[in-house]
Amino acid sequence: MKAGFIGTGSMGSILIEALIHSGALNPEQICAANRTPGKVQRLAETYAGLTAASSNAEAAAGRDVVFLCVKPLEYMRVIDEIRPVIEPAQIVVSITSPVLLKHLEDQLPCKVTKIIPSITNYVLSGSTLCIHGERMHPEDKEWIENLLTHISTPVRVSEAYTRISSDLSSCAPAFLSFFLQKYIEAAVKETGISSEEATILASEMTLGTGKLLTTGGFDPVSLQKRVRVPGGITAEGLQLMEQDLDGMFNRLIGITHAKYEEDLEKVEAVFTTKKQ
């Protein structure tokens, strides 16, 4: 199997490294291109056998699967560059939520799918959202998802719920780490505990909580009930959070969706202009 990657920024490089570290792909199977040649060259130096392509077309030509890991407004330029070398049997995988399947299927003659990875995939954990295009056959969907199984739990979602699904799987690690950061800072300020010790405790707690919620048989509500003793310390803390966080997550979802709609409009304008 030969894989091409166009874009080796934050998420593109995470995907490449996770797939290599998991054993899903060998470096020799990967050809990658980036607008800044030095970035992909560093990957090639780190992973012997990985090919640093001189152009996006070279990264795409003859590959079984081509991952597009670029910013939404760069898609049209990249598509124009790779269209002449794309064959119907190839699978092009987009990792950008505002670029819709219809945009890609209108512009490319091949099979198209969309995945939304997460930084958690770097440690071979978390989920990867999968939204498959109409040209994807059942065996194509299974093949892509089997590849992703090496680094995550693939979850099929409707494109209509891409944004909220991505909020929960891809944005939430940053949101959760922000919560922990503020909790740690408050612990240091209020008690004098060292930042290093507080960070270790909070990080290990997060790992354990994740296991309880995935393989431990708990959901968020049942876990709180198990820890929350009536009249106890945890109950007092949860009561404060219930009051102070009331409506905050609704506003958070509102903000992420508003930004998504803004990006979607910009992408739509680019692809509409191309059609004309």
Coordinates of C-alpha atoms in Angstrom, one line a residue:
M1 CA 0.0 0.0 0.0
K2 CA 1.2 3.5 -0.9
A3 CA 0.1 6.6 0.9
G4 CA 0.5 10.2 0.0
F5 CA 0.3 13.1 2.4
I6 CA -0.1 16.7 1.3
G7 CA 0.5 19.0 4.2
T8 CA 2.8 18.1 7.0
G9 CA 1.9 20.7 9.6
S10 CA 0.5 20.0 13.0
M11 CA -2.1 17.4 12.2
G12 CA -0.5 16.0 9.0
S13 CA 2.7 15.2 10.9
I14 CA 0.7 13.7 13.8
L15 CA -1.0 11.4 11.4
I16 CA 2.2 10.3 9.7
E17 CA 4.0 9.7 12.9
A18 CA 1.2 7.9 14.6
L19 CA 0.7 5.6 11.6
I20 CA 4.5 4.8 11.5
H21 CA 4.8 4.3 15.3
S22 CA 1.7 2.0 15.3
G23 CA 3.2 -0.1 12.6
A24 CA 0.2 0.6 10.3
L25 CA 2.6 2.0 7.7
N26 CA 6.3 1.8 7.1
P27 CA 8.2 5.0 6.1
E28 CA 8.9 3.4 2.7
Q29 CA 5.1 3.4 2.0
I30 CA 4.8 7.2 2.5
C31 CA 5.4 10.1 0.1
A32 CA 4.7 13.5 1.6
A33 CA 4.8 17.1 0.3
N34 CA 4.6 20.4 2.0
R35 CA 4.5 24.1 1.0
T36 CA 7.5 24.6 3.1
P37 CA 10.0 21.9 1.9
G38 CA 12.1 21.9 5.1
K39 CA 9.2 20.5 7.1
V40 CA 8.7 17.4 5.1
Q41 CA 12.5 17.0 4.7
R42 CA 12.8 16.9 8.5
L43 CA 10.3 14.0 8.5
A44 CA 12.3 12.2 5.8
E45 CA 15.4 12.6 7.9
T46 CA 13.7 11.3 11.0
Y47 CA 12.0 8.3 9.3
A48 CA 14.4 6.7 6.9
G49 CA 12.6 5.6 3.7
L50 CA 9.9 8.3 3.7
T51 CA 10.0 10.2 0.4
A52 CA 9.9 14.0 0.5
A53 CA 8.1 14.9 -2.7
S54 CA 9.0 18.0 -4.7
S55 CA 5.4 18.7 -5.6
N56 CA 1.8 17.9 -4.5
A57 CA 1.3 16.1 -7.8
E58 CA 4.3 13.8 -7.0
A59 CA 2.9 13.0 -3.6
A60 CA -0.5 12.1 -5.1
A61 CA 0.5 10.2 -8.2
G62 CA 0.1 6.4 -8.1
R63 CA -0.8 6.4 -4.4
D64 CA -3.6 4.1 -3.1
V65 CA -4.7 6.8 -0.6
V66 CA -3.9 10.5 -0.5
F67 CA -4.4 12.5 2.7
L68 CA -5.1 16.2 2.2
C69 CA -3.9 17.9 5.4
V70 CA -4.0 21.6 4.4
K71 CA -6.0 24.6 5.5
P72 CA -9.6 24.9 4.1
L73 CA -8.8 27.8 1.8
E74 CA -5.8 26.0 0.3
Y75 CA -7.9 23.1 -0.9
M76 CA -8.8 24.5 -4.3
R77 CA -5.1 25.2 -5.1
V78 CA -4.1 21.7 -4.1
I79 CA -6.9 20.1 -6.0
D80 CA -6.0 21.9 -9.2
E81 CA -2.4 20.7 -8.7
I82 CA -3.3 17.0 -8.2
R83 CA -6.3 16.6 -10.4
P84 CA -4.3 15.7 -13.5
V85 CA -2.7 12.7 -11.7
I86 CA -5.6 11.4 -9.7
E87 CA -7.2 8.1 -10.9
P88 CA -10.7 6.9 -10.2
A89 CA -9.5 3.9 -8.1
Q90 CA -7.6 6.2 -5.7
I91 CA -9.0 7.3 -2.3
V92 CA -8.6 11.0 -1.4
V93 CA -9.0 11.6 2.3
S94 CA -9.7 15.1 3.6
I95 CA -9.1 15.9 7.3
T96 CA -10.7 19.4 7.3
S97 CA -14.3 19.7 8.5
P98 CA -15.5 22.9 6.5
V99 CA -14.6 21.2 3.2
L100 CA -17.6 19.2 2.4
L101 CA -17.7 15.9 0.5
K102 CA -19.7 17.5 -2.3
H103 CA -16.9 20.0 -2.8
L104 CA -14.4 17.2 -3.3
E105 CA -16.6 14.9 -5.3
D106 CA -17.4 17.8 -7.7
Q107 CA -13.7 18.5 -8.3
L108 CA -12.1 15.0 -8.3
P109 CA -12.8 11.8 -10.3
C110 CA -11.9 9.4 -7.5
K111 CA -13.3 8.0 -4.3
V112 CA -13.5 10.6 -1.5
T113 CA -13.8 10.3 2.3
K114 CA -13.4 12.7 5.2
I115 CA -11.8 11.9 8.5
I116 CA -11.4 14.2 11.5
P117 CA -8.4 13.0 13.6
S118 CA -7.4 14.1 17.1
I119 CA -4.2 14.9 18.8
T120 CA -5.0 11.9 21.0
N121 CA -4.2 9.7 17.9
Y122 CA -0.5 10.6 18.5
V123 CA -0.5 8.2 21.5
L124 CA -2.6 5.7 19.5
S125 CA -5.8 6.6 21.4
G126 CA -9.0 8.6 21.1
S127 CA -11.4 8.5 18.1
T128 CA -11.2 9.4 14.5
L129 CA -14.4 10.6 12.9
C130 CA -15.2 9.0 9.5
I131 CA -17.6 10.5 6.9
H132 CA -17.6 8.6 3.7
G133 CA -18.5 9.8 0.2
E134 CA -20.9 8.2 -2.2
R135 CA -18.2 6.6 -4.3
M136 CA -16.8 4.7 -1.4
H137 CA -17.7 1.0 -1.6
P138 CA -18.2 -1.0 1.6
E139 CA -14.8 -2.6 1.2
D140 CA -13.2 0.9 0.8
K141 CA -14.8 2.1 4.0
E142 CA -13.6 -1.0 5.9
W143 CA -10.1 -0.6 4.5
I144 CA -9.8 3.0 5.6
E145 CA -11.3 2.3 9.0
N146 CA -9.0 -0.8 9.5
L147 CA -6.0 1.5 8.8
L148 CA -7.3 4.0 11.4
T149 CA -7.9 1.3 14.0
H150 CA -4.1 1.2 14.5
I151 CA -4.1 4.7 15.9
S152 CA -7.7 5.3 17.2
T153 CA -11.3 4.1 17.4
P154 CA -12.9 5.0 14.1
V155 CA -16.4 6.3 14.5
R156 CA -18.8 6.9 11.6
V157 CA -20.7 10.1 11.9
S158 CA -23.1 12.1 9.7
E159 CA -21.6 15.1 7.9
A160 CA -24.4 17.1 9.4
Y161 CA -22.9 16.5 12.9
T162 CA -19.3 17.0 11.9
R163 CA -18.8 20.1 13.9
I164 CA -20.2 18.9 17.3
S165 CA -18.6 15.5 16.8
S166 CA -15.3 17.3 16.2
D167 CA -15.8 19.5 19.2
L168 CA -16.1 16.5 21.4
S169 CA -13.3 14.4 19.9
S170 CA -10.7 16.9 18.5
C171 CA -11.2 20.3 20.2
A172 CA -12.0 18.8 23.7
P173 CA -8.4 17.8 24.5
A174 CA -7.5 21.5 24.4
F175 CA -10.6 22.4 26.3
L176 CA -9.9 19.8 29.0
S177 CA -6.2 20.7 29.2
F178 CA -7.2 24.3 29.7
F179 CA -9.5 23.3 32.6
L180 CA -6.6 21.3 34.1
Q181 CA -4.2 24.2 33.6
K182 CA -6.5 26.6 35.5
Y183 CA -7.1 24.0 38.3
I184 CA -3.4 23.4 38.7
E185 CA -2.7 27.2 38.8
A186 CA -5.4 27.7 41.5
A187 CA -4.0 24.7 43.5
V188 CA -0.5 26.2 43.4
K189 CA -1.8 29.7 44.3
E190 CA -4.1 28.7 47.1
T191 CA -2.1 25.9 48.8
G192 CA 1.6 26.3 47.8
I193 CA 1.8 22.8 46.3
S194 CA 4.4 22.7 43.6
S195 CA 3.3 23.0 40.0
E196 CA 5.2 19.9 39.1
E197 CA 3.5 17.8 41.7
A198 CA 0.0 19.2 40.9
T199 CA 0.5 18.5 37.2
I200 CA 1.5 14.9 37.9
L201 CA -1.5 14.4 40.1
A202 CA -3.9 16.0 37.6
S203 CA -2.5 14.2 34.6
E204 CA -2.7 10.8 36.2
M205 CA -6.2 11.5 37.3
T206 CA -7.1 12.4 33.7
L207 CA -5.7 9.1 32.5
G208 CA -7.5 7.1 35.1
T209 CA -10.8 8.9 34.5
G210 CA -10.5 8.2 30.8
K211 CA -10.1 4.5 31.5
L212 CA -13.1 4.5 33.9
L213 CA -15.2 6.1 31.1
T214 CA -14.1 3.8 28.4
T215 CA -13.3 0.4 29.8
G216 CA -14.4 0.8 33.4
G217 CA -18.1 0.6 32.8
F218 CA -18.9 4.2 33.9
D219 CA -20.5 7.1 32.1
P220 CA -20.0 10.7 33.3
V221 CA -23.2 10.7 35.4
S222 CA -22.6 7.3 37.1
L223 CA -19.0 8.3 37.8
Q224 CA -20.0 11.4 39.6
K225 CA -22.6 9.5 41.6
R226 CA -19.9 7.0 42.7
V227 CA -17.6 9.7 43.9
R228 CA -20.2 12.2 45.2
V229 CA -21.1 11.3 48.8
P230 CA -24.1 13.4 50.0
G231 CA -22.8 16.2 52.2
G232 CA -19.2 15.4 51.3
I233 CA -16.4 17.5 49.8
T234 CA -16.9 16.4 46.2
A235 CA -20.6 17.2 46.5
E236 CA -19.8 20.8 47.6
G237 CA -17.4 21.2 44.7
L238 CA -19.8 19.8 42.1
Q239 CA -22.5 22.1 43.4
L240 CA -20.3 25.2 42.9
M241 CA -19.5 24.0 39.3
E242 CA -23.1 23.4 38.5
Q243 CA -23.8 27.0 39.5
D244 CA -20.8 28.7 37.9
L245 CA -20.7 26.7 34.7
D246 CA -24.4 26.9 34.0
G247 CA -24.8 27.7 30.3
M248 CA -21.1 27.9 29.6
F249 CA -20.9 24.8 27.5
N250 CA -23.9 25.9 25.5
R251 CA -22.0 29.2 24.7
L252 CA -18.9 27.2 23.9
I253 CA -20.8 25.1 21.3
G254 CA -22.3 28.3 19.9
I255 CA -18.9 29.8 19.4
T256 CA -17.4 26.8 17.7
H257 CA -20.4 26.4 15.4
A258 CA -20.4 30.1 14.5
K259 CA -16.7 29.8 13.5
Y260 CA -17.5 26.7 11.5
E261 CA -20.3 28.4 9.6
E262 CA -17.9 31.3 8.9
D263 CA -15.3 28.9 7.5
L264 CA -17.9 27.0 5.6
E265 CA -19.1 30.2 3.8
K266 CA -15.5 31.0 2.8
V267 CA -14.9 27.5 1.5
E268 CA -18.2 27.6 -0.4
A269 CA -17.3 30.8 -2.0
V270 CA -14.0 29.4 -3.2
F271 CA -15.5 26.3 -4.7
T272 CA -18.5 28.2 -6.2
T273 CA -16.1 30.7 -7.9
K274 CA -14.2 27.7 -9.3
K275 CA -17.3 26.3 -10.8
Q276 CA -18.1 29.5 -12.6

